[in-house]
PDB file of C-alpha atoms and ligand atoms in Angstrom:
ATOM      1  CA  MET A   1      27.411-155.316 -85.776  1.00 84.00           C
ATOM      2  CA  SER A   2      23.898-154.191 -83.705  1.00 92.00           C
ATOM      3  CA  VAL A   3      21.588-155.610 -81.472  1.00 93.00           C
ATOM      4  CA  LYS A   4      19.179-155.597 -84.567  1.00 95.00           C
ATOM      5  CA  TRP A   5      21.389-157.170 -86.421  1.00 96.00           C
ATOM      6  CA  TRP A   6      21.934-160.155 -83.502  1.00 97.00           C
ATOM      7  CA  ARG A   7      18.105-160.322 -83.123  1.00 97.00           C
ATOM      8  CA  ARG A   8      17.881-161.534 -86.693  1.00 97.00           C
ATOM      9  CA  VAL A   9      20.458-163.677 -86.420  1.00 97.00           C
ATOM     10  CA  ALA A  10      18.578-164.801 -83.008  1.00 98.00           C
ATOM     11  CA  LEU A  11      15.163-165.268 -84.655  1.00 97.00           C
ATOM     12  CA  ASP A  12      17.014-167.095 -88.001  1.00 96.00           C
ATOM     13  CA  ILE A  13      18.188-169.823 -85.464  1.00 96.00           C
ATOM     14  CA  VAL A  14      15.107-169.980 -83.545  1.00 96.00           C
ATOM     15  CA  HIS A  15      12.951-170.691 -86.465  1.00 95.00           C
ATOM     16  CA  GLU A  16      15.572-173.040 -87.846  1.00 94.00           C
ATOM     17  CA  VAL A  17      16.011-175.000 -84.623  1.00 94.00           C
ATOM     18  CA  GLU A  18      12.296-175.249 -83.735  1.00 94.00           C
ATOM     19  CA  SER A  19      11.678-176.943 -87.403  1.00 95.00           C
ATOM     20  CA  ASN A  20      14.100-179.573 -86.973  1.00 97.00           C
ATOM     21  CA  VAL A  21      13.647-180.156 -82.962  1.00 97.00           C
ATOM     22  CA  MET A  22       9.861-179.913 -82.448  1.00 97.00           C
ATOM     23  CA  PRO A  23       8.466-182.771 -84.565  1.00 97.00           C
ATOM     24  CA  LEU A  24      10.675-185.305 -82.113  1.00 97.00           C
ATOM     25  CA  PHE A  25       9.245-183.544 -78.735  1.00 97.00           C
ATOM     26  CA  GLY A  26       8.231-186.697 -76.667  1.00 95.00           C
ATOM     27  CA  ASP A  27       9.607-189.540 -79.293  1.00 96.00           C
ATOM     28  CA  PRO A  28      12.217-191.949 -77.476  1.00 93.00           C
ATOM     29  CA  ARG A  29      13.623-191.672 -80.684  1.00 94.00           C
ATOM     30  CA  ALA A  30      15.104-188.297 -79.922  1.00 95.00           C
ATOM     31  CA  SER A  31      17.371-190.166 -76.756  1.00 94.00           C
ATOM     32  CA  LYS A  32      19.462-192.594 -78.861  1.00 94.00           C
ATOM     33  CA  THR A  33      22.833-191.558 -77.728  1.00 94.00           C
ATOM     34  CA  ILE A  34      25.356-190.655 -80.442  1.00 91.00           C
ATOM     35  CA  ALA A  35      28.458-189.762 -78.850  1.00 91.00           C
ATOM     36  CA  ILE A  36      30.077-188.199 -75.674  1.00 92.00           C
ATOM     37  CA  SER A  37      30.249-184.460 -75.106  1.00 90.00           C
ATOM     38  CA  PRO A  38      33.453-183.106 -74.380  1.00 91.00           C
ATOM     39  CA  SER A  39      32.197-182.648 -70.882  1.00 87.00           C
ATOM     40  CA  GLY A  40      31.284-186.498 -70.624  1.00 88.00           C
ATOM     41  CA  ASP A  41      28.061-186.103 -70.671  1.00 87.00           C
ATOM     42  CA  GLU A  42      26.030-188.150 -73.308  1.00 88.00           C
ATOM     43  CA  THR A  43      25.185-186.483 -76.427  1.00 91.00           C
ATOM     44  CA  LYS A  44      21.607-187.447 -77.905  1.00 94.00           C
ATOM     45  CA  LEU A  45      20.181-187.379 -81.005  1.00 96.00           C
ATOM     46  CA  ILE A  46      18.357-184.465 -80.245  1.00 96.00           C
ATOM     47  CA  ASP A  47      20.961-182.537 -79.001  1.00 96.00           C
ATOM     48  CA  LYS A  48      22.741-183.374 -82.367  1.00 96.00           C
ATOM     49  CA  ILE A  49      20.072-182.126 -84.314  1.00 96.00           C
ATOM     50  CA  ALA A  50      19.723-178.941 -82.652  1.00 97.00           C
ATOM     51  CA  GLU A  51      23.348-178.452 -82.733  1.00 97.00           C
ATOM     52  CA  ASP A  52      24.067-178.577 -86.259  1.00 96.00           C
ATOM     53  CA  SER A  53      20.839-176.223 -87.198  1.00 96.00           C
ATOM     54  CA  ILE A  54      22.872-173.646 -85.075  1.00 97.00           C
ATOM     55  CA  LEU A  55      25.774-174.026 -86.266  1.00 96.00           C
ATOM     56  CA  ALA A  56      25.186-174.261 -89.837  1.00 94.00           C
ATOM     57  CA  LYS A  57      23.831-170.579 -88.953  1.00 95.00           C
ATOM     58  CA  LEU A  58      26.737-169.501 -87.006  1.00 96.00           C
ATOM     59  CA  ARG A  59      29.429-171.063 -89.375  1.00 96.00           C
ATOM     60  CA  LYS A  60      28.455-168.666 -92.098  1.00 96.00           C
ATOM     61  CA  LEU A  61      29.004-165.697 -89.593  1.00 97.00           C
ATOM     62  CA  GLY A  62      32.132-166.652 -89.765  1.00 97.00           C
ATOM     63  CA  ILE A  63      31.962-166.220 -85.669  1.00 97.00           C
ATOM     64  CA  ASN A  64      34.112-168.960 -83.202  1.00 98.00           C
ATOM     65  CA  ILE A  65      31.849-171.207 -81.534  1.00 98.00           C
ATOM     66  CA  VAL A  66      31.482-172.491 -78.228  1.00 98.00           C
ATOM     67  CA  SER A  67      29.090-175.724 -78.033  1.00 97.00           C
ATOM     68  CA  GLU A  68      28.191-178.249 -75.479  1.00 93.00           C
ATOM     69  CA  GLU A  69      28.318-180.945 -77.984  1.00 91.00           C
ATOM     70  CA  ILE A  70      30.841-180.040 -80.153  1.00 93.00           C
ATOM     71  CA  GLY A  71      33.775-178.005 -78.167  1.00 94.00           C
ATOM     72  CA  SER A  72      35.257-175.109 -79.327  1.00 96.00           C
ATOM     73  CA  ILE A  73      35.242-173.628 -82.656  1.00 96.00           C
ATOM     74  CA  ASN A  74      38.093-171.021 -83.585  1.00 96.00           C
ATOM     75  CA  GLN A  75      37.289-169.219 -86.937  1.00 96.00           C
ATOM     76  CA  GLY A  76      39.563-166.595 -85.881  1.00 97.00           C
ATOM     77  CA  SER A  77      36.870-163.396 -85.581  1.00 97.00           C
ATOM     78  CA  LYS A  78      36.831-161.161 -82.527  1.00 98.00           C
ATOM     79  CA  TYR A  79      33.008-162.464 -82.152  1.00 98.00           C
ATOM     80  CA  THR A  80      32.315-165.643 -80.084  1.00 98.00           C
ATOM     81  CA  ALA A  81      29.014-167.660 -79.695  1.00 98.00           C
ATOM     82  CA  LEU A  82      28.400-169.883 -76.284  1.00 98.00           C
ATOM     83  CA  VAL A  83      25.710-172.273 -77.079  1.00 98.00           C
ATOM     84  CA  ASP A  84      23.540-174.728 -75.651  1.00 97.00           C
ATOM     85  CA  PRO A  85      21.802-175.783 -78.415  1.00 97.00           C
ATOM     86  CA  LEU A  86      18.660-177.878 -76.531  1.00 97.00           C
ATOM     87  CA  ASP A  87      18.538-176.771 -72.596  1.00 97.00           C
ATOM     88  CA  GLY A  88      16.461-179.633 -70.718  1.00 97.00           C
ATOM     89  CA  SER A  89      16.821-182.400 -73.330  1.00 95.00           C
ATOM     90  CA  TYR A  90      15.779-184.650 -70.750  1.00 95.00           C
ATOM     91  CA  ASN A  91      12.566-182.858 -70.188  1.00 97.00           C
ATOM     92  CA  PHE A  92      12.577-182.826 -74.138  1.00 97.00           C
ATOM     93  CA  ILE A  93      12.644-185.998 -74.353  1.00 96.00           C
ATOM     94  CA  SER A  94      10.778-186.976 -71.742  1.00 96.00           C
ATOM     95  CA  GLY A  95       7.403-185.005 -73.511  1.00 97.00           C
ATOM     96  CA  ILE A  96       8.209-182.544 -70.451  1.00 98.00           C
ATOM     97  CA  PRO A  97       7.450-178.961 -71.910  1.00 97.00           C
ATOM     98  CA  PHE A  98      10.231-176.905 -70.542  1.00 98.00           C
ATOM     99  CA  PHE A  99      13.648-176.638 -72.844  1.00 98.00           C
ATOM    100  CA  ALA A 100      15.164-174.060 -74.347  1.00 98.00           C
ATOM    101  CA  ILE A 101      17.798-173.351 -76.880  1.00 98.00           C
ATOM    102  CA  SER A 102      20.533-170.629 -75.290  1.00 98.00           C
ATOM    103  CA  VAL A 103      23.242-168.168 -77.455  1.00 98.00           C
ATOM    104  CA  ALA A 104      25.311-165.721 -75.387  1.00 98.00           C
ATOM    105  CA  ILE A 105      27.869-163.510 -77.853  1.00 98.00           C
ATOM    106  CA  PHE A 106      30.587-161.831 -76.763  1.00 98.00           C
ATOM    107  CA  GLU A 107      33.003-159.461 -78.760  1.00 98.00           C
ATOM    108  CA  GLU A 108      36.609-159.897 -77.254  1.00 97.00           C
ATOM    109  CA  ASN A 109      35.590-160.922 -73.765  1.00 96.00           C
ATOM    110  CA  GLN A 110      32.693-158.747 -73.358  1.00 97.00           C
ATOM    111  CA  PRO A 111      29.389-159.959 -73.607  1.00 98.00           C
ATOM    112  CA  ILE A 112      27.321-158.311 -76.245  1.00 98.00           C
ATOM    113  CA  TYR A 113      23.924-160.046 -76.480  1.00 98.00           C
ATOM    114  CA  ALA A 114      22.293-163.125 -75.296  1.00 98.00           C
ATOM    115  CA  PHE A 115      18.894-165.017 -75.974  1.00 98.00           C
ATOM    116  CA  ILE A 116      16.748-168.123 -74.999  1.00 98.00           C
ATOM    117  CA  TYR A 117      14.019-169.165 -76.558  1.00 98.00           C
ATOM    118  CA  GLU A 118      11.218-171.107 -75.019  1.00 98.00           C
ATOM    119  CA  PRO A 119       9.698-172.930 -78.229  1.00 97.00           C
ATOM    120  CA  ILE A 120       6.739-174.323 -75.991  1.00 96.00           C
ATOM    121  CA  THR A 121       5.501-170.686 -75.123  1.00 97.00           C
ATOM    122  CA  ASP A 122       6.720-168.836 -77.899  1.00 97.00           C
ATOM    123  CA  ARG A 123       9.018-166.556 -75.321  1.00 98.00           C
ATOM    124  CA  LEU A 124      12.024-164.709 -76.669  1.00 98.00           C
ATOM    125  CA  PHE A 125      14.369-163.754 -73.759  1.00 98.00           C
ATOM    126  CA  GLU A 126      16.823-161.201 -74.820  1.00 98.00           C
ATOM    127  CA  GLY A 127      19.463-159.279 -72.529  1.00 98.00           C
ATOM    128  CA  ILE A 128      21.678-156.458 -73.883  1.00 98.00           C
ATOM    129  CA  PRO A 129      24.711-155.548 -71.771  1.00 97.00           C
ATOM    130  CA  GLY A 130      23.882-152.098 -70.186  1.00 97.00           C
ATOM    131  CA  LYS A 131      20.376-151.772 -71.962  1.00 97.00           C
ATOM    132  CA  GLY A 132      18.623-154.460 -69.804  1.00 98.00           C
ATOM    133  CA  ALA A 133      16.441-157.739 -70.248  1.00 98.00           C
ATOM    134  CA  TYR A 134      13.666-158.348 -72.745  1.00 98.00           C
ATOM    135  CA  LEU A 135      11.020-160.798 -72.879  1.00 98.00           C
ATOM    136  CA  ASN A 136       9.546-160.850 -76.403  1.00 98.00           C
ATOM    137  CA  GLY A 137      10.465-157.308 -76.444  1.00 97.00           C
ATOM    138  CA  GLU A 138       9.333-155.953 -73.197  1.00 98.00           C
ATOM    139  CA  LYS A 139      11.438-154.989 -70.590  1.00 98.00           C
ATOM    140  CA  ILE A 140      11.462-157.693 -67.714  1.00 98.00           C
ATOM    141  CA  ARG A 141      12.898-157.376 -64.345  1.00 98.00           C
ATOM    142  CA  VAL A 142      13.638-159.849 -61.255  1.00 98.00           C
ATOM    143  CA  ARG A 143      10.519-159.424 -58.910  1.00 97.00           C
ATOM    144  CA  GLU A 144      10.858-157.588 -55.098  1.00 96.00           C
ATOM    145  CA  PRO A 145      11.953-160.223 -52.856  1.00 92.00           C
ATOM    146  CA  ILE A 146       9.483-161.753 -50.902  1.00 88.00           C
ATOM    147  CA  GLU A 147       9.288-163.439 -47.130  1.00 85.00           C
ATOM    148  CA  LYS A 148       8.984-167.123 -48.264  1.00 85.00           C
ATOM    149  CA  PRO A 149      10.874-167.170 -51.831  1.00 96.00           C
ATOM    150  CA  ALA A 150      10.407-169.546 -54.231  1.00 97.00           C
ATOM    151  CA  ILE A 151      13.830-171.038 -55.922  1.00 98.00           C
ATOM    152  CA  SER A 152      15.047-173.498 -58.349  1.00 98.00           C
ATOM    153  CA  PHE A 153      17.601-176.238 -56.252  1.00 97.00           C
ATOM    154  CA  TYR A 154      19.998-178.497 -57.251  1.00 97.00           C
ATOM    155  CA  THR A 155      21.924-180.256 -54.622  1.00 96.00           C
ATOM    156  CA  ARG A 156      23.994-183.456 -53.850  1.00 95.00           C
ATOM    157  CA  GLY A 157      22.651-183.209 -50.668  1.00 93.00           C
ATOM    158  CA  GLU A 158      24.762-180.082 -49.357  1.00 94.00           C
ATOM    159  CA  GLY A 159      23.023-176.964 -47.869  1.00 93.00           C
ATOM    160  CA  ILE A 160      19.941-178.502 -47.335  1.00 93.00           C
ATOM    161  CA  GLU A 161      19.569-176.332 -44.590  1.00 94.00           C
ATOM    162  CA  ILE A 162      18.436-173.602 -47.338  1.00 94.00           C
ATOM    163  CA  LEU A 163      14.827-175.615 -46.979  1.00 94.00           C
ATOM    164  CA  ASN A 164      14.280-174.024 -44.213  1.00 92.00           C
ATOM    165  CA  HIS A 165      14.065-170.502 -45.323  1.00 92.00           C
ATOM    166  CA  VAL A 166      12.013-170.922 -48.629  1.00 93.00           C
ATOM    167  CA  LYS A 167       8.659-171.662 -49.150  1.00 93.00           C
ATOM    168  CA  ARG A 168       9.102-173.440 -52.375  1.00 94.00           C
ATOM    169  CA  THR A 169      11.164-175.575 -54.344  1.00 95.00           C
ATOM    170  CA  ARG A 170      11.630-176.031 -57.911  1.00 93.00           C
ATOM    171  CA  THR A 171      14.020-178.540 -59.740  1.00 95.00           C
ATOM    172  CA  LEU A 172      12.666-177.843 -63.304  1.00 97.00           C
ATOM    173  CA  GLY A 173      15.976-179.542 -65.704  1.00 97.00           C
ATOM    174  CA  ALA A 174      16.843-176.694 -67.573  1.00 98.00           C
ATOM    175  CA  ILE A 175      19.339-174.182 -65.909  1.00 98.00           C
ATOM    176  CA  ALA A 176      19.262-171.325 -69.200  1.00 98.00           C
ATOM    177  CA  LEU A 177      15.350-171.407 -69.135  1.00 98.00           C
ATOM    178  CA  GLU A 178      15.148-171.063 -65.012  1.00 98.00           C
ATOM    179  CA  LEU A 179      17.662-167.998 -65.156  1.00 98.00           C
ATOM    180  CA  ALA A 180      15.481-166.457 -67.522  1.00 98.00           C
ATOM    181  CA  TYR A 181      12.636-167.419 -65.589  1.00 98.00           C
ATOM    182  CA  LEU A 182      14.480-165.363 -62.626  1.00 98.00           C
ATOM    183  CA  ALA A 183      14.908-162.119 -64.563  1.00 98.00           C
ATOM    184  CA  MET A 184      10.890-162.259 -65.541  1.00 98.00           C
ATOM    185  CA  GLY A 185      10.006-162.641 -62.059  1.00 98.00           C
ATOM    186  CA  ALA A 186       8.612-166.176 -61.566  1.00 97.00           C
ATOM    187  CA  LEU A 187      11.856-167.543 -59.439  1.00 98.00           C
ATOM    188  CA  ASP A 188      13.719-165.790 -56.564  1.00 98.00           C
ATOM    189  CA  GLY A 189      16.568-167.613 -57.059  1.00 98.00           C
ATOM    190  CA  VAL A 190      18.310-170.501 -59.018  1.00 98.00           C
ATOM    191  CA  VAL A 191      21.176-172.224 -57.134  1.00 98.00           C
ATOM    192  CA  ASP A 192      22.677-175.083 -58.796  1.00 98.00           C
ATOM    193  CA  ILE A 193      25.937-176.538 -56.344  1.00 97.00           C
ATOM    194  CA  ARG A 194      26.449-179.844 -57.596  1.00 97.00           C
ATOM    195  CA  ARG A 195      29.794-178.102 -59.920  1.00 96.00           C
ATOM    196  CA  TYR A 196      27.862-179.517 -62.612  1.00 95.00           C
ATOM    197  CA  VAL A 197      26.897-176.578 -64.992  1.00 96.00           C
ATOM    198  CA  ARG A 198      29.177-175.539 -67.435  1.00 97.00           C
ATOM    199  CA  PRO A 199      29.567-172.073 -69.127  1.00 97.00           C
ATOM    200  CA  THR A 200      27.739-172.819 -72.325  1.00 97.00           C
ATOM    201  CA  ASP A 201      24.925-173.957 -70.117  1.00 97.00           C
ATOM    202  CA  ILE A 202      24.206-170.831 -68.413  1.00 98.00           C
ATOM    203  CA  ALA A 203      26.254-167.971 -70.360  1.00 98.00           C
ATOM    204  CA  ALA A 204      23.152-166.298 -72.016  1.00 98.00           C
ATOM    205  CA  GLY A 205      21.460-167.072 -68.876  1.00 98.00           C
ATOM    206  CA  VAL A 206      23.917-165.509 -66.223  1.00 98.00           C
ATOM    207  CA  ILE A 207      23.638-162.311 -68.744  1.00 98.00           C
ATOM    208  CA  ILE A 208      19.779-162.126 -69.359  1.00 98.00           C
ATOM    209  CA  ALA A 209      19.459-162.338 -65.374  1.00 98.00           C
ATOM    210  CA  ARG A 210      21.964-159.726 -64.589  1.00 98.00           C
ATOM    211  CA  GLU A 211      20.637-157.289 -66.940  1.00 98.00           C
ATOM    212  CA  ALA A 212      17.110-158.145 -65.251  1.00 98.00           C
ATOM    213  CA  GLY A 213      18.665-156.934 -61.624  1.00 98.00           C
ATOM    214  CA  ALA A 214      19.540-160.647 -60.346  1.00 98.00           C
ATOM    215  CA  LEU A 215      23.033-161.339 -58.491  1.00 98.00           C
ATOM    216  CA  VAL A 216      24.593-163.415 -60.023  1.00 98.00           C
ATOM    217  CA  LYS A 217      27.251-165.581 -57.799  1.00 98.00           C
ATOM    218  CA  ASP A 218      29.507-168.779 -57.494  1.00 97.00           C
ATOM    219  CA  SER A 219      29.243-170.563 -54.165  1.00 95.00           C
ATOM    220  CA  ASN A 220      32.060-168.351 -52.571  1.00 95.00           C
ATOM    221  CA  GLY A 221      29.965-165.564 -53.061  1.00 96.00           C
ATOM    222  CA  ASN A 222      32.230-163.875 -55.823  1.00 97.00           C
ATOM    223  CA  ASP A 223      30.689-162.795 -59.347  1.00 97.00           C
ATOM    224  CA  ILE A 224      30.742-165.699 -61.584  1.00 96.00           C
ATOM    225  CA  VAL A 225      32.983-165.504 -64.305  1.00 93.00           C
ATOM    226  CA  VAL A 226      31.657-167.092 -67.993  1.00 95.00           C
ATOM    227  CA  SER A 227      34.907-168.722 -69.415  1.00 97.00           C
ATOM    228  CA  PHE A 228      34.871-169.704 -73.310  1.00 97.00           C
ATOM    229  CA  SER A 229      34.443-173.522 -72.322  1.00 95.00           C
ATOM    230  CA  ALA A 230      32.286-176.013 -72.629  1.00 93.00           C
ATOM    231  CA  THR A 231      33.885-178.202 -69.860  1.00 94.00           C
ATOM    232  CA  GLU A 232      34.027-176.483 -67.138  1.00 96.00           C
ATOM    233  CA  LYS A 233      32.370-177.160 -63.813  1.00 96.00           C
ATOM    234  CA  LEU A 234      30.526-174.158 -62.000  1.00 97.00           C
ATOM    235  CA  ASP A 235      28.615-173.839 -59.139  1.00 97.00           C
ATOM    236  CA  ILE A 236      25.876-170.784 -59.866  1.00 98.00           C
ATOM    237  CA  ILE A 237      23.755-168.952 -57.381  1.00 98.00           C
ATOM    238  CA  ALA A 238      21.710-166.320 -59.244  1.00 98.00           C
ATOM    239  CA  VAL A 239      19.307-164.187 -56.582  1.00 98.00           C
ATOM    240  CA  ASN A 240      16.926-161.211 -56.653  1.00 98.00           C
ATOM    241  CA  SER A 241      18.036-159.790 -53.034  1.00 97.00           C
ATOM    242  CA  GLN A 242      21.220-159.493 -51.491  1.00 97.00           C
ATOM    243  CA  GLU A 243      19.368-160.952 -48.154  1.00 96.00           C
ATOM    244  CA  LEU A 244      18.475-164.186 -50.308  1.00 96.00           C
ATOM    245  CA  LEU A 245      22.302-164.820 -51.343  1.00 97.00           C
ATOM    246  CA  GLN A 246      23.188-164.241 -47.790  1.00 96.00           C
ATOM    247  CA  THR A 247      21.153-166.989 -46.676  1.00 95.00           C
ATOM    248  CA  ILE A 248      21.982-169.319 -49.386  1.00 96.00           C
ATOM    249  CA  LEU A 249      25.593-168.746 -49.268  1.00 96.00           C
ATOM    250  CA  SER A 250      25.506-169.116 -44.639  1.00 95.00           C
ATOM    251  CA  SER A 251      23.456-172.414 -45.513  1.00 94.00           C
ATOM    252  CA  ILE A 252      26.298-173.625 -47.412  1.00 91.00           C
ATOM    253  CA  LYS A 253      28.822-172.846 -45.398  1.00 76.00           C
ATOM    254  CA  ARG A 254      32.140-173.391 -47.328  1.00 65.00           C
TER     255      ARG A 254
HETATM  256 MN1   MN B 301      22.389-179.256 -73.817  1.00 82.51          MN
HETATM  257 MN1   MN B 302      22.786-177.835 -70.922  1.00 82.51          MN
END
């Protein structure tokens, strides 16, 4: 299946999710807990609405699905979609306009297409392995390293030494979208060292950030490995330069 074909799938999903989800933006009813996800998080009503909308589209394609709230669906396909139906649910529920839909497509174990869609700004980020990263069809790159970088930083207290080396920290609450912002040069790094993010949260963001020139590592400095799991917990360090990577790794000192 061609990139063009997957892009049509992406747009189809985006429209479906947008029309089902956006009417509940900032509405407290969206926050009703209706289940516990496979990884132990609460599934809110809005997560379920978003997931059902996406699954309805993906199931019909006959592909395998690994999604945040439901876990794994094996349809015996060579294609697998890693899905975070709503990245930044808490922002959404609170009326904070920073959330996205995140989907990564793999053929066997190889990534072939990823998209992250931000409804509020109508931004569609895409990653096409070997071909680059795109924002609404225009090629994007990470920005040139600057002396006092701005990073998104999630910690439970570890590595706060990092704060001495950066100018600004942002904790925006939607990791997939933060990786997309790194890819378009709005951030210099995205760091989450809480052993908290799951492959479903970051799969699309990793592809898009890498295609935009980012280094995407685990907290040991190894290339991050995205498995087909909705429950595994990972650390992620994604940056626009080797130097910033070294600074962050030495601040963590594992
Ligand atoms: Mn989610
Ligand atoms: Mn998520």
